[in-house]
XYZ file of C-alpha atoms in Angstrom:
633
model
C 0.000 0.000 0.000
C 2.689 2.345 0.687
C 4.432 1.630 -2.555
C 1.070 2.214 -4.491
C 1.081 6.052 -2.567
C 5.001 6.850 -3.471
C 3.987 5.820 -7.185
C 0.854 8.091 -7.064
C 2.731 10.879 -5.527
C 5.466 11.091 -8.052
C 3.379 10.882 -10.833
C 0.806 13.354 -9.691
C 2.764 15.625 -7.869
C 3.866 19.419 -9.003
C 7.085 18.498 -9.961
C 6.560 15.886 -12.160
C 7.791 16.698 -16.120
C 4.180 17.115 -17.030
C 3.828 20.001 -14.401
C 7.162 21.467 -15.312
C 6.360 21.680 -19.247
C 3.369 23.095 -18.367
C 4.916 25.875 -16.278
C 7.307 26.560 -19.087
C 4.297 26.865 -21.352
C 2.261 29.291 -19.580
C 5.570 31.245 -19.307
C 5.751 31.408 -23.005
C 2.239 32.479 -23.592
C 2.593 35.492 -20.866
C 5.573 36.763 -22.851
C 3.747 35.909 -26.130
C 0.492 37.922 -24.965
C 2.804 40.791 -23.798
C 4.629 41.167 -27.303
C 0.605 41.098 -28.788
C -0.301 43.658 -26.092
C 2.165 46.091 -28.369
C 1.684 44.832 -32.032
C -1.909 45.546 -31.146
C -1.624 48.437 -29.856
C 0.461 49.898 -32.663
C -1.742 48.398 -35.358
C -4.451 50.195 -33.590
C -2.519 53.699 -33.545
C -2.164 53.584 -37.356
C -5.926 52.723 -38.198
C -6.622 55.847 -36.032
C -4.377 57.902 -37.936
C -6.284 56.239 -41.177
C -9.548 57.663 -39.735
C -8.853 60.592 -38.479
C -9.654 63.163 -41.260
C -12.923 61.480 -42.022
C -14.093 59.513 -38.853
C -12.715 61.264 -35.495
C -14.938 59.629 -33.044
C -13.327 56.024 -34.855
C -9.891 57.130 -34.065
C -10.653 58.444 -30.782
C -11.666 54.904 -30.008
C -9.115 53.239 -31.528
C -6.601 55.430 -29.674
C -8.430 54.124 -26.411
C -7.853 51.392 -27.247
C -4.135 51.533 -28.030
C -3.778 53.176 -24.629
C -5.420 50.306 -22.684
C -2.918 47.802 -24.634
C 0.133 49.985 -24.287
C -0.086 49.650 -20.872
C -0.451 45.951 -20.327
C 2.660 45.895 -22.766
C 4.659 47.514 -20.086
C 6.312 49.721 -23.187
C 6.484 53.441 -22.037
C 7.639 54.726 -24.817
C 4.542 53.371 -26.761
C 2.236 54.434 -23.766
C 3.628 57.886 -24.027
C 2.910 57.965 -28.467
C -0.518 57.172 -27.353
C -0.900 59.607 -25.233
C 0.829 62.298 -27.447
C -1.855 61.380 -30.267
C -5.349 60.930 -27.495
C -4.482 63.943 -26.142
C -4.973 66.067 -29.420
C -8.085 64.082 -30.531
C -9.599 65.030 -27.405
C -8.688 68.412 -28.136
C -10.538 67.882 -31.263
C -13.554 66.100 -29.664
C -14.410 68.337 -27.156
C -13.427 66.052 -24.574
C -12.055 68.052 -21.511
C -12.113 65.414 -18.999
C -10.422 63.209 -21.402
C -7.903 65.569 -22.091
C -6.910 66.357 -18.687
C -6.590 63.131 -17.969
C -4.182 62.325 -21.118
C -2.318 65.273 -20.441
C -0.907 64.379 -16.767
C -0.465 60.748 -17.569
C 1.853 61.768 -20.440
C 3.371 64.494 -17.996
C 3.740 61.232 -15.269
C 5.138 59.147 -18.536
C 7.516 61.283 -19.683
C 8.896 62.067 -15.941
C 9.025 58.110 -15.308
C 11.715 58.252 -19.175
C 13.848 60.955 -17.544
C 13.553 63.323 -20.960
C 13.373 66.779 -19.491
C 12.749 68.117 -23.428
C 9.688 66.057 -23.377
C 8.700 66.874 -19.759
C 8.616 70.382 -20.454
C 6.789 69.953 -23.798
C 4.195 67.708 -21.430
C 4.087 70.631 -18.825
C 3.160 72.902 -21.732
C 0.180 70.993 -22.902
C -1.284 70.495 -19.421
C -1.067 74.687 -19.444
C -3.374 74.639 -22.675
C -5.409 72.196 -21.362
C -6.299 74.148 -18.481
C -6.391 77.746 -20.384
C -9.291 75.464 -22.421
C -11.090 74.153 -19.322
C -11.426 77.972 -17.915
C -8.833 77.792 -15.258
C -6.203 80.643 -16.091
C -4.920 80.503 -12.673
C -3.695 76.990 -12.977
C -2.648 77.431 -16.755
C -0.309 79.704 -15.299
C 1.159 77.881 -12.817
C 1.532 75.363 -15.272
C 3.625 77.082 -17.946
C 5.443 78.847 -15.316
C 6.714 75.099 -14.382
C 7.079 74.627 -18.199
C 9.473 77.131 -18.136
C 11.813 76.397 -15.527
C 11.775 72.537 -17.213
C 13.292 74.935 -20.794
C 15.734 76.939 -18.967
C 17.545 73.537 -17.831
C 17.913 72.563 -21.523
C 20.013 75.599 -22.746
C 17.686 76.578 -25.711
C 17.692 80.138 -25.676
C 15.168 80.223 -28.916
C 12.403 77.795 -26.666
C 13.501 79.441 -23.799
C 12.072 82.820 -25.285
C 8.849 81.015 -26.797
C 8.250 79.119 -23.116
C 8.601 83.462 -21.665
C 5.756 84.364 -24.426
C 3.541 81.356 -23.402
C 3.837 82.672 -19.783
C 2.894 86.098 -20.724
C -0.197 84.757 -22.741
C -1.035 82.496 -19.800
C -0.674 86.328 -16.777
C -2.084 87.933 -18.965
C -5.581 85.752 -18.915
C -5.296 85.590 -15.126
C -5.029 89.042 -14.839
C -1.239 89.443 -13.679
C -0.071 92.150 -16.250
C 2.850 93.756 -14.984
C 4.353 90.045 -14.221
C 3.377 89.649 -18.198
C 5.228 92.500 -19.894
C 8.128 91.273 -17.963
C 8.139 88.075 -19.196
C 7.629 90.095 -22.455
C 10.912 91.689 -22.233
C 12.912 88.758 -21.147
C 12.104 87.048 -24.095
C 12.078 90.083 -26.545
C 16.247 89.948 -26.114
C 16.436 86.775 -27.233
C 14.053 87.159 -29.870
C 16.080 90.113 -31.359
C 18.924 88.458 -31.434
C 17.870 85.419 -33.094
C 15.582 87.576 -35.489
C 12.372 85.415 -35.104
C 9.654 87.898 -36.687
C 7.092 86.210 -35.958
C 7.578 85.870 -31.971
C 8.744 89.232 -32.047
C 5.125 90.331 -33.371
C 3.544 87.558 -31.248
C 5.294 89.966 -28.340
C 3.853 92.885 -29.069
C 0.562 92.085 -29.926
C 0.657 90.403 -26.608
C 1.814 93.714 -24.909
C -1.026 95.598 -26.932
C -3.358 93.120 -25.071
C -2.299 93.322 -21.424
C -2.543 97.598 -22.287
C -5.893 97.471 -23.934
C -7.408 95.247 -20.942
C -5.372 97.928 -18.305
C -7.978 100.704 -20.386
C -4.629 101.756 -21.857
C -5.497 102.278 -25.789
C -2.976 105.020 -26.718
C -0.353 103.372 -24.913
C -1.173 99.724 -26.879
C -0.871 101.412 -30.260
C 2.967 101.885 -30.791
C 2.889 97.995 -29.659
C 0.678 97.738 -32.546
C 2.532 99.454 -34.865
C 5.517 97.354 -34.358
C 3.824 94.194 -34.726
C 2.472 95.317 -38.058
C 5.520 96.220 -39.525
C 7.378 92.880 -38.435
C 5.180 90.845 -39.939
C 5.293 93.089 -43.652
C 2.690 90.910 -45.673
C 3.269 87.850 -44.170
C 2.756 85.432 -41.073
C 0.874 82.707 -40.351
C -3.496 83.992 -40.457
C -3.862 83.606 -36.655
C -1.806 86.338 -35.471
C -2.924 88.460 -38.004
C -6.391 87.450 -36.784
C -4.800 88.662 -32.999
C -3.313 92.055 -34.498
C -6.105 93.063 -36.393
C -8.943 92.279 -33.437
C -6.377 94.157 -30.792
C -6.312 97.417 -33.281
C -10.061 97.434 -33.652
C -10.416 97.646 -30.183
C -8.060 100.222 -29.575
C -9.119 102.290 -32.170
C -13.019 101.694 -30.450
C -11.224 102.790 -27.243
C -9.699 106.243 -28.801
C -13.279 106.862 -30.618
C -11.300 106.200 -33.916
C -14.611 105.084 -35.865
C -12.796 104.969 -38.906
C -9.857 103.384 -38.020
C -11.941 100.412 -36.108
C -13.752 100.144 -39.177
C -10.737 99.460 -41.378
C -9.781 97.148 -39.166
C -13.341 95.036 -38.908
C -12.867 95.003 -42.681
C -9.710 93.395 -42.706
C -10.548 91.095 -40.063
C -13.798 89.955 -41.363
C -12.177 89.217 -44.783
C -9.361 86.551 -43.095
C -12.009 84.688 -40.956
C -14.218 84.376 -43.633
C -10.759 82.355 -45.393
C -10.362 81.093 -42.356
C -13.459 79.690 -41.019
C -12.703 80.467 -37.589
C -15.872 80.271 -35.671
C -14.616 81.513 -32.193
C -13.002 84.161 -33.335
C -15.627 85.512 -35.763
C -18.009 85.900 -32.121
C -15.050 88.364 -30.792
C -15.470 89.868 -34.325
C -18.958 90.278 -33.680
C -18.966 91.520 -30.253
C -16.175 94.528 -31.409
C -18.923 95.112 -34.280
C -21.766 95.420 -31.616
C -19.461 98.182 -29.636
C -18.620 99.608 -32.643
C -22.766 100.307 -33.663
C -23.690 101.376 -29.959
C -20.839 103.975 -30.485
C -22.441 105.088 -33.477
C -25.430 105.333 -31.709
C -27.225 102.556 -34.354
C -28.952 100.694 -31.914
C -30.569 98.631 -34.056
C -27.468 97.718 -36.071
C -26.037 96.822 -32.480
C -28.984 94.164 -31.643
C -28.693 92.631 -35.143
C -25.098 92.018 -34.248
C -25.861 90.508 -30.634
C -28.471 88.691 -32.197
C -25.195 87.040 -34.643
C -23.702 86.584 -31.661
C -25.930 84.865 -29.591
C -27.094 82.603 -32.578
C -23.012 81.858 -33.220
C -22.394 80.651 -29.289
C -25.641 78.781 -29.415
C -24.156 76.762 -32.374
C -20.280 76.731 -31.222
C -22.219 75.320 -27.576
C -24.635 72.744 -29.358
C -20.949 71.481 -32.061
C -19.125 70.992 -28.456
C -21.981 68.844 -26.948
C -22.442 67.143 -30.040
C -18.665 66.190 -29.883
C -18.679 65.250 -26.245
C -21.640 62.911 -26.268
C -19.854 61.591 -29.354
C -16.361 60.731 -27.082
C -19.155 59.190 -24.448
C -20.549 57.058 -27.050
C -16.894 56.205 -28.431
C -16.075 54.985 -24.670
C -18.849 53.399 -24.172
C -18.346 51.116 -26.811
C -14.674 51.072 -25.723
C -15.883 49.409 -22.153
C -18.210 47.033 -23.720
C -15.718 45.647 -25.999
C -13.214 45.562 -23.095
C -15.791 43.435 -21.051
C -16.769 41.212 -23.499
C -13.014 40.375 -24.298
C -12.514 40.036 -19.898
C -15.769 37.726 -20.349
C -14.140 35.640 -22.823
C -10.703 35.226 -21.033
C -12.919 33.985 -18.276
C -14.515 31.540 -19.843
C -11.603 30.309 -21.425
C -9.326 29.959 -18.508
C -12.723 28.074 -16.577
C -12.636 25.960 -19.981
C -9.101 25.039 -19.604
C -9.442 24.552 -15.956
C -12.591 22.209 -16.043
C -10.444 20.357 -19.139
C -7.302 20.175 -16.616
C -9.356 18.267 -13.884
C -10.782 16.207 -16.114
C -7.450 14.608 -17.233
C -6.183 14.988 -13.470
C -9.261 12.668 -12.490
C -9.265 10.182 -15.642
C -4.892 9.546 -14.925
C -5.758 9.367 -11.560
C -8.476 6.397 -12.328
C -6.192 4.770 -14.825
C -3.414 4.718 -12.057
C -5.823 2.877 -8.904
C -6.694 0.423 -11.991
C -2.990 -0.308 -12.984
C -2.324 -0.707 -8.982
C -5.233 -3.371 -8.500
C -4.541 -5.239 -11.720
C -1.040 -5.149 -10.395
C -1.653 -5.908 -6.579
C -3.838 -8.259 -6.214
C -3.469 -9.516 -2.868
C -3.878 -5.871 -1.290
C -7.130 -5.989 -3.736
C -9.667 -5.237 -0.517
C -7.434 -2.930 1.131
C -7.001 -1.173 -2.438
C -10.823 -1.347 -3.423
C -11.629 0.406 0.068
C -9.245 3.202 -0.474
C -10.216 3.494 -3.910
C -13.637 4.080 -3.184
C -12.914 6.931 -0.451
C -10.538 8.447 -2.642
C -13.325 8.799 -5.474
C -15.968 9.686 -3.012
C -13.660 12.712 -1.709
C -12.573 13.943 -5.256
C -16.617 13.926 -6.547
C -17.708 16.072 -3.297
C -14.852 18.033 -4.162
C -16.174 18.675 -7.609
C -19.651 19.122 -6.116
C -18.349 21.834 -3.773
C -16.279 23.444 -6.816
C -19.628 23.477 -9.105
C -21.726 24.605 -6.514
C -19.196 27.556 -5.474
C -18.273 28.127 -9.409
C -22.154 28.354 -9.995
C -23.151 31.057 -6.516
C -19.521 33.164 -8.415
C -21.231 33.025 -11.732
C -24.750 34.383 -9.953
C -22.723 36.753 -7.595
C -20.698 37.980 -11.293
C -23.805 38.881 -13.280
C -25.819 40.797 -10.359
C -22.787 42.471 -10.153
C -22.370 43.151 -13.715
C -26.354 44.329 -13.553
C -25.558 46.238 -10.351
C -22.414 48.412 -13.013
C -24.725 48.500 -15.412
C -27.642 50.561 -13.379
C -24.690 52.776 -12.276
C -23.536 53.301 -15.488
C -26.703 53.982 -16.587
C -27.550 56.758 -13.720
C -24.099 58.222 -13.846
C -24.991 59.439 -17.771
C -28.237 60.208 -16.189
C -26.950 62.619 -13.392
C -23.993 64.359 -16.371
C -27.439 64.759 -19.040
C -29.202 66.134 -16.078
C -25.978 68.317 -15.295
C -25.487 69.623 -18.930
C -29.001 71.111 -19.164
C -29.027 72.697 -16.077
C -26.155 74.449 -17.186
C -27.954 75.015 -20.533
C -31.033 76.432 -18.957
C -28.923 78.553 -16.843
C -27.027 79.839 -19.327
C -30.006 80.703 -21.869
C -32.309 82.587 -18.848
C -29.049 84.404 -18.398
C -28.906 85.570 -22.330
C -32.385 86.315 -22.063
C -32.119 88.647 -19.232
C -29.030 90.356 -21.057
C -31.270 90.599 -23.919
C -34.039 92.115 -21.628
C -31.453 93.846 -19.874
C -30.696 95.439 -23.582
C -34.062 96.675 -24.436
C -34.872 98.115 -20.837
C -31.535 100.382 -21.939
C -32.528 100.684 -25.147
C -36.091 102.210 -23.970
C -34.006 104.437 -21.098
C -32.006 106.363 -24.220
C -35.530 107.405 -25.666
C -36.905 108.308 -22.273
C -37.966 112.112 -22.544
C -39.125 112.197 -18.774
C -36.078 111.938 -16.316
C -38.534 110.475 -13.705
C -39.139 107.639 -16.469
C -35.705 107.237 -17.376
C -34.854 106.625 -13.543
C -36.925 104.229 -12.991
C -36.001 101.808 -16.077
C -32.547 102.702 -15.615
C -33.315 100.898 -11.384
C -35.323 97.906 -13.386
C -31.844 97.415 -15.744
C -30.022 96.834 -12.632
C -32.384 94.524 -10.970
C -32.647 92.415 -14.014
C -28.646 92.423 -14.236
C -29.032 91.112 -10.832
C -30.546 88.170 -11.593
C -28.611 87.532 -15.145
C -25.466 87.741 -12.679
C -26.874 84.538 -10.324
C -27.351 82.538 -13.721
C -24.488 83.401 -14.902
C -22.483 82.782 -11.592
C -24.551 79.297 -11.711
C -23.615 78.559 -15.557
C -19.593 79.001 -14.723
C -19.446 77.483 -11.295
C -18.449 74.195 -11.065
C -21.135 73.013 -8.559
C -24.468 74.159 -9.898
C -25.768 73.839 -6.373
C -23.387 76.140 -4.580
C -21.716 79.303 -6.047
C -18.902 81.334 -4.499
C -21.097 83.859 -2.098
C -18.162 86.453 -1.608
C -17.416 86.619 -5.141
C -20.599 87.226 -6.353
C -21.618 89.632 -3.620
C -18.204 91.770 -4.573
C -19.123 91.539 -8.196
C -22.847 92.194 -7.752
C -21.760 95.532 -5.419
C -19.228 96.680 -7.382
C -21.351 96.356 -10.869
C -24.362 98.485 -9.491
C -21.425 101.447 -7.848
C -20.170 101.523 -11.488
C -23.828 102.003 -13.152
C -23.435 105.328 -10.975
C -20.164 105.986 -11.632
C -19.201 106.478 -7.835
C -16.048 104.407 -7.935
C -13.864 107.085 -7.218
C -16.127 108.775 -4.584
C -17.333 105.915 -2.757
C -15.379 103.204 -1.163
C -17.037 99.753 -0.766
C -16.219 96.786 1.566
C -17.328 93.337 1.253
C -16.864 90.775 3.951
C -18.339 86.973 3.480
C -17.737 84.239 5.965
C -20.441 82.275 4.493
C -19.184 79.339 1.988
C -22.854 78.732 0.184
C -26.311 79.413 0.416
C -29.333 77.368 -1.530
C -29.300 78.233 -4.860
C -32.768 79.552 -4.455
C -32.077 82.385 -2.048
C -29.484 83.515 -4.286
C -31.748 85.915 -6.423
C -33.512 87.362 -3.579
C -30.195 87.856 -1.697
C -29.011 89.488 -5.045
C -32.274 91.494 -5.365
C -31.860 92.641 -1.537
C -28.514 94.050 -1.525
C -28.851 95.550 -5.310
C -31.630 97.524 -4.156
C -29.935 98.746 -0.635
C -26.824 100.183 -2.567
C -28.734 101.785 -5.434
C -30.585 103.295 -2.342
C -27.280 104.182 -0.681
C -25.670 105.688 -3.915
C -29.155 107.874 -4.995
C -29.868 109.286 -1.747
C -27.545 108.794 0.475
C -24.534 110.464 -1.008
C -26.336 113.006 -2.967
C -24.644 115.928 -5.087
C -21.503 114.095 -5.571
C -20.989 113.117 -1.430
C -17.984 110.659 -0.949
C -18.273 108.255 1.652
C -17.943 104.191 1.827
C -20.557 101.250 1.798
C -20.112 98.153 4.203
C -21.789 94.918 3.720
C -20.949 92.160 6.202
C -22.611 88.161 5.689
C -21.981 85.925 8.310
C -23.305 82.596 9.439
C -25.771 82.779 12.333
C -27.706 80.472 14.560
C -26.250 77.466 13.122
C -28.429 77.638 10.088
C -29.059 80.667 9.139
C -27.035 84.126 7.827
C -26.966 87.706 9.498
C -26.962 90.536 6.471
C -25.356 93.348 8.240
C -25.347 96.926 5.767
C -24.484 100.238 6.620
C -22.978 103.355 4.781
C -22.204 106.818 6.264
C -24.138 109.047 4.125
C -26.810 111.203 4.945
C -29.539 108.807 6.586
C -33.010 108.678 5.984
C -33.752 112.235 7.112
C -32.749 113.425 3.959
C -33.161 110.323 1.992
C -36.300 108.673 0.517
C -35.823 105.451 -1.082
C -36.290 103.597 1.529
C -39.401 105.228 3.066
C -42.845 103.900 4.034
C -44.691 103.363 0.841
C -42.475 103.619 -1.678
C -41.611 101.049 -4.216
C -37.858 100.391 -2.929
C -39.625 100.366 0.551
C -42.177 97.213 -0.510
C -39.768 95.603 -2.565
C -36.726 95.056 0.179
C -40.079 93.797 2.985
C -40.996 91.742 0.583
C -37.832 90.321 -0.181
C -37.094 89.823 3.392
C -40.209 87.817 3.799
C -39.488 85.245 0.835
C -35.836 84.779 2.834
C -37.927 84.095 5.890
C -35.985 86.529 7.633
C -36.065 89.499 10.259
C -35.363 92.851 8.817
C -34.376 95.536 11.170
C -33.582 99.355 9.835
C -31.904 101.779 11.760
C -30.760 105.377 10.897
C -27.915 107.721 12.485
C -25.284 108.356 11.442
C -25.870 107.154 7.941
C -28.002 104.366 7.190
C -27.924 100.850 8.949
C -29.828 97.758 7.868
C -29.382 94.207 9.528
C -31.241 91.048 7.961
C -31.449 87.768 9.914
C -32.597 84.432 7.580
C -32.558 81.365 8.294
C -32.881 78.241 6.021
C -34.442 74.851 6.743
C -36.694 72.260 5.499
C -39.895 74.809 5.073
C -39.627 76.230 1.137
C -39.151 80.009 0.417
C -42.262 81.590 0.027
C -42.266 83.202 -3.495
C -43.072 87.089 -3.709
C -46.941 88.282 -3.806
């Protein structure tokens, strides 16, 4: 008996030649699959460089698709050519999310080679892609790291380019002194190495930062020398940049004429061109160019263009995102099917594998009581145990292999009920933002008229009062607005908007320079729907301030405080230093500005108290919970 267990040892055991051929095999196929990972992958980049003139949304998949098999191959230089080429289709497509994410894995590829050329190209690219997803700030930051990765490689020529990109980058985030000296560093090298084209790229770029300073006479000798670098030539996009930076300038210095040249020449390249975004700055600088001329009609057929244009640039970019959706959609079916099959062919080979296990074993405990025939009862006996064990066994492994294969497909119902909610939730998302975003061009438009009706107001009394209406309905195109651009549609920055909202209705009055306005917010977010209200509320206690409380051109300063209170609620503290309510009537018993701030209060659910001094003090205490806002009778 214990001869018949050595023998069934050594030939069943894992280190019989069997067992050690198939190791070796399965070796073989890894490193077989692994060299397919890459042939696949780069038959896949060329068929999406086949399809990309005609069928983007094709390539973009098939460059998904490359990525996902670039990476099992292990082959970074492959993943990062993948990467190079997905990031500029989705660029193409529309596809932000997709391009931020392709941009930092190349950035994280390109650090893991140890090429600082190709880092800093990287670095630049993750710049763009932020400049394109509306976050200047970051763009910034970005090429400013771009930078420093150039000035390690000793190029002075892409040293001076990475300076310009930096300036273009401040100069969108506002930080324009920082920009012109970027400007100058590179303008040096430039010179020397008599690039015409940066040079001219400079200036128009200094022309820029000065006309959004409100500097027009200083941006035209920056104008001048950009023209005459470029002569007659350079590439159609910068002459797109020098001619829209000389129209407005010209618009600035009242230069009708001039602007109008310009417009011409402009108009005339993008219609070459085909440039759709920057035929709606073409449009806008034809709008200011009409109201200036006092054609107001001219100037609504133009906003008209221009609302019609952003409608259609808006609907093209949808249209190409929910066309990179579908692409990856299909992408992660195909990529679960194939998982699907590899799991039913390793179960396949797996089942086959026991099989033969269990039929040598048999043909062995045959041989040994054919063989051993006087241990035939003893034999038998074990036999039978041994067969008993090994078909519970297989009854256990069934019976487990059949609760996995239930426990797999709720799960793969389970992804697919996610799946389906999550494209649910961003459809649901998208025309929010759409909604918001067309009530906020219809209160412009409305906004537009109101003005338009002001300027052909005989009666001054009139003229007041739709000139106060413009301003409340700017105050609630500001909260849509505010909701279309943030990034949370429930939540907005408070501060922000407050500052914005303030500061927008002290410029209608042109008080800037006479009165001096603080803003303090401690409070994060508020419910989207006291957010008009609120904006109604404090638009209507600083046009109050500013028309009779600093009468005949009074300075003095405006202080509006928001803090949390009560645990779930906000204090509205206001108060300016003007003349009070002795002399001032806006605010009195009766009137319109009276009614409308009560009834505001009373839709917030909150406490107004008014008090009058020195100057004018009015404190607000809301509170939200679960009742809903009563709406305005």
């Amino acid at each position: 008996m214990r001869t018949a267990l050595v023998i069934l040892l050594l030939l069943s055991g894992p280190w019989s030649p069997v067992s050690a051929s198939r190791l070796e095999h399965g070796r073989a196929e890894r490193a077989t699959g692994m060299s397919g990972a890459r042939d696949r992958a780069r038959v896949l980049l060329e068929l999406a460089r086949t399809l990309d003139p005609e069928r983007p949304v094709e390539a973009l998949a098939h460059r998904r698709t490359a990525l996902h098999f670039a990476e099992q191959s292990k082959d970074l230089e492959l993943v990062h050519r993948v990467l190079v080429e997905l990031r500029q289709n989705e660029l193409n497509a529309g596809g932000l999310d997709g391009l931020l994410k392709a941009s930092l894995r190349a950035l994280e590829v390109s650090q893991a080679l140890e090429r600082p050329a190709v880092v800093a190209n990287d670095l630049a690219w993750l710049s763009r892609t932020y400049a394109e997803m509306g976050q200047p700030i970051r763009a910034m930051e970005e090429s400013q790291r771009a930078l420093l990765a150039v000035r390690d490689l000793g190029d002075s020529l892409r040293l001076a380019h990475a300076h310009l990109d930096v300036m273009e980058r401040m100069i969108a985030a506002g930080r324009y002194r920082e920009a012109q000296e970027q400007g100058h560093l590179a303008d040096a090298v430039l010179v020397r190495r008599a690039d015409v084209q940066e040079q001219a790229r400079r200036w128009v770029l200094s022309a820029t930062a000065l006309l959004d300073q409100w500097k027009p006479a200083d941006a035209l000798p920056c104008l001048g020398k950009a023209a005459s670098l470029l002569g007659r030539s350079g590439p159609p996009v910068l002459w797109t940049a020098l001619w829209k930076e000389q129209a407005r300038a010209a618009l600035a210095l009242g230069d009708m004429r001039g602007a109008d040249r310009h417009l011409d020449s402009l108009e005339v390249l993008l219609t070459r061109t085909g440039d759709r975004s920057e035929r709606l700055h073409y449009l806008d600088l034809r709008q200011q160019q009409a109201r200036a001329l006092g054609s107001e009609r001219e100037a609504l057929a133009f906003l008209d263009q221009q609302m019609k244009l952003k409608d259609s640039l808006l609907n093209a970019q949808m249209a190409r995102q929910l066309a990179g959706l579908e692409a990856l959609y299909q992408v992660s079916n195909k990529d679960r099917d194939n998982a699907m099959l590899r799991e039913r062919s390793a179960m396949n080979e797996a089942i086959a594998g026991s099989a033969q296990r269990r039929s040598r074993l048999l043909l062995i405990l045959l041989g040994l009581v054919s063989a051993v025939v006087v241990l035939f009862g003893t034999t038998l006996f074990h036999v039978r145990r041994v067969i008993g064990r090994v078909r519970h066994k297989n009854q256990l492994i069934r019976e487990q292999g059949d609760q996995l294969q239930a426990q797999n497909l709720e799960l793969q119902r389970q992804n697919a009920r996610l799946a389906r909610s999550l494209m649910a939730e961003s459809e649901k998302d998208l025309m929010l933002r759409e909604i918001h975003h067309r009530v906020k061009n219809d209160l412009q438009v409305v906004s537009t008229l109101v003005r338009l009706r002001a300027l052909h107001e005989s009666s001054d009394g009139s003229r007041e009062a739709l000139e106060d209406l413009e301003r409340r309905v700017q105050a609630m195109a500001l909260v849509h607005d505010r909701l279309y651009r943030s990034n949370d549609l429930r939540h907005i920055g408070l501060g922000e908007h407050l500052q914005e909202l303030v500061t927008g209705v002290v410029r209608s009055f042109a008080a800037e320079q006479r009165v001096a306005v603080t803003v303090t917010c401690s409070v994060e977010a508020v419910p989207t729907t006291m957010l008009i209200p609120l904006g109604l509320l404090v638009n209507e206690l600083v046009m109050n301030s500013l028309k009779h409380g600093f009468p005949e051109g009074r300075t003095g300063s405006i202080r509006l405080e928001l803090e949390a209170w009560n645990g779930h609620g906000l204090r509205l503290s206001y108060q300016d230093d003007g003349v009070g309510l002795d002399t001032a009537s806006g605010l009195c018993a009766g009137s319109f500005g009276h009614d409308l701030v009560h009834a505001l209060s009373e839709q917030l659910e909150g406490e107004l108290r008014v008090c009058d001094g020195q100057g004018h003090r009015v404190e607000l205490l809301a509170c939200w919970g679960e009742a809903p806002l009563r709406a305005v009778g």
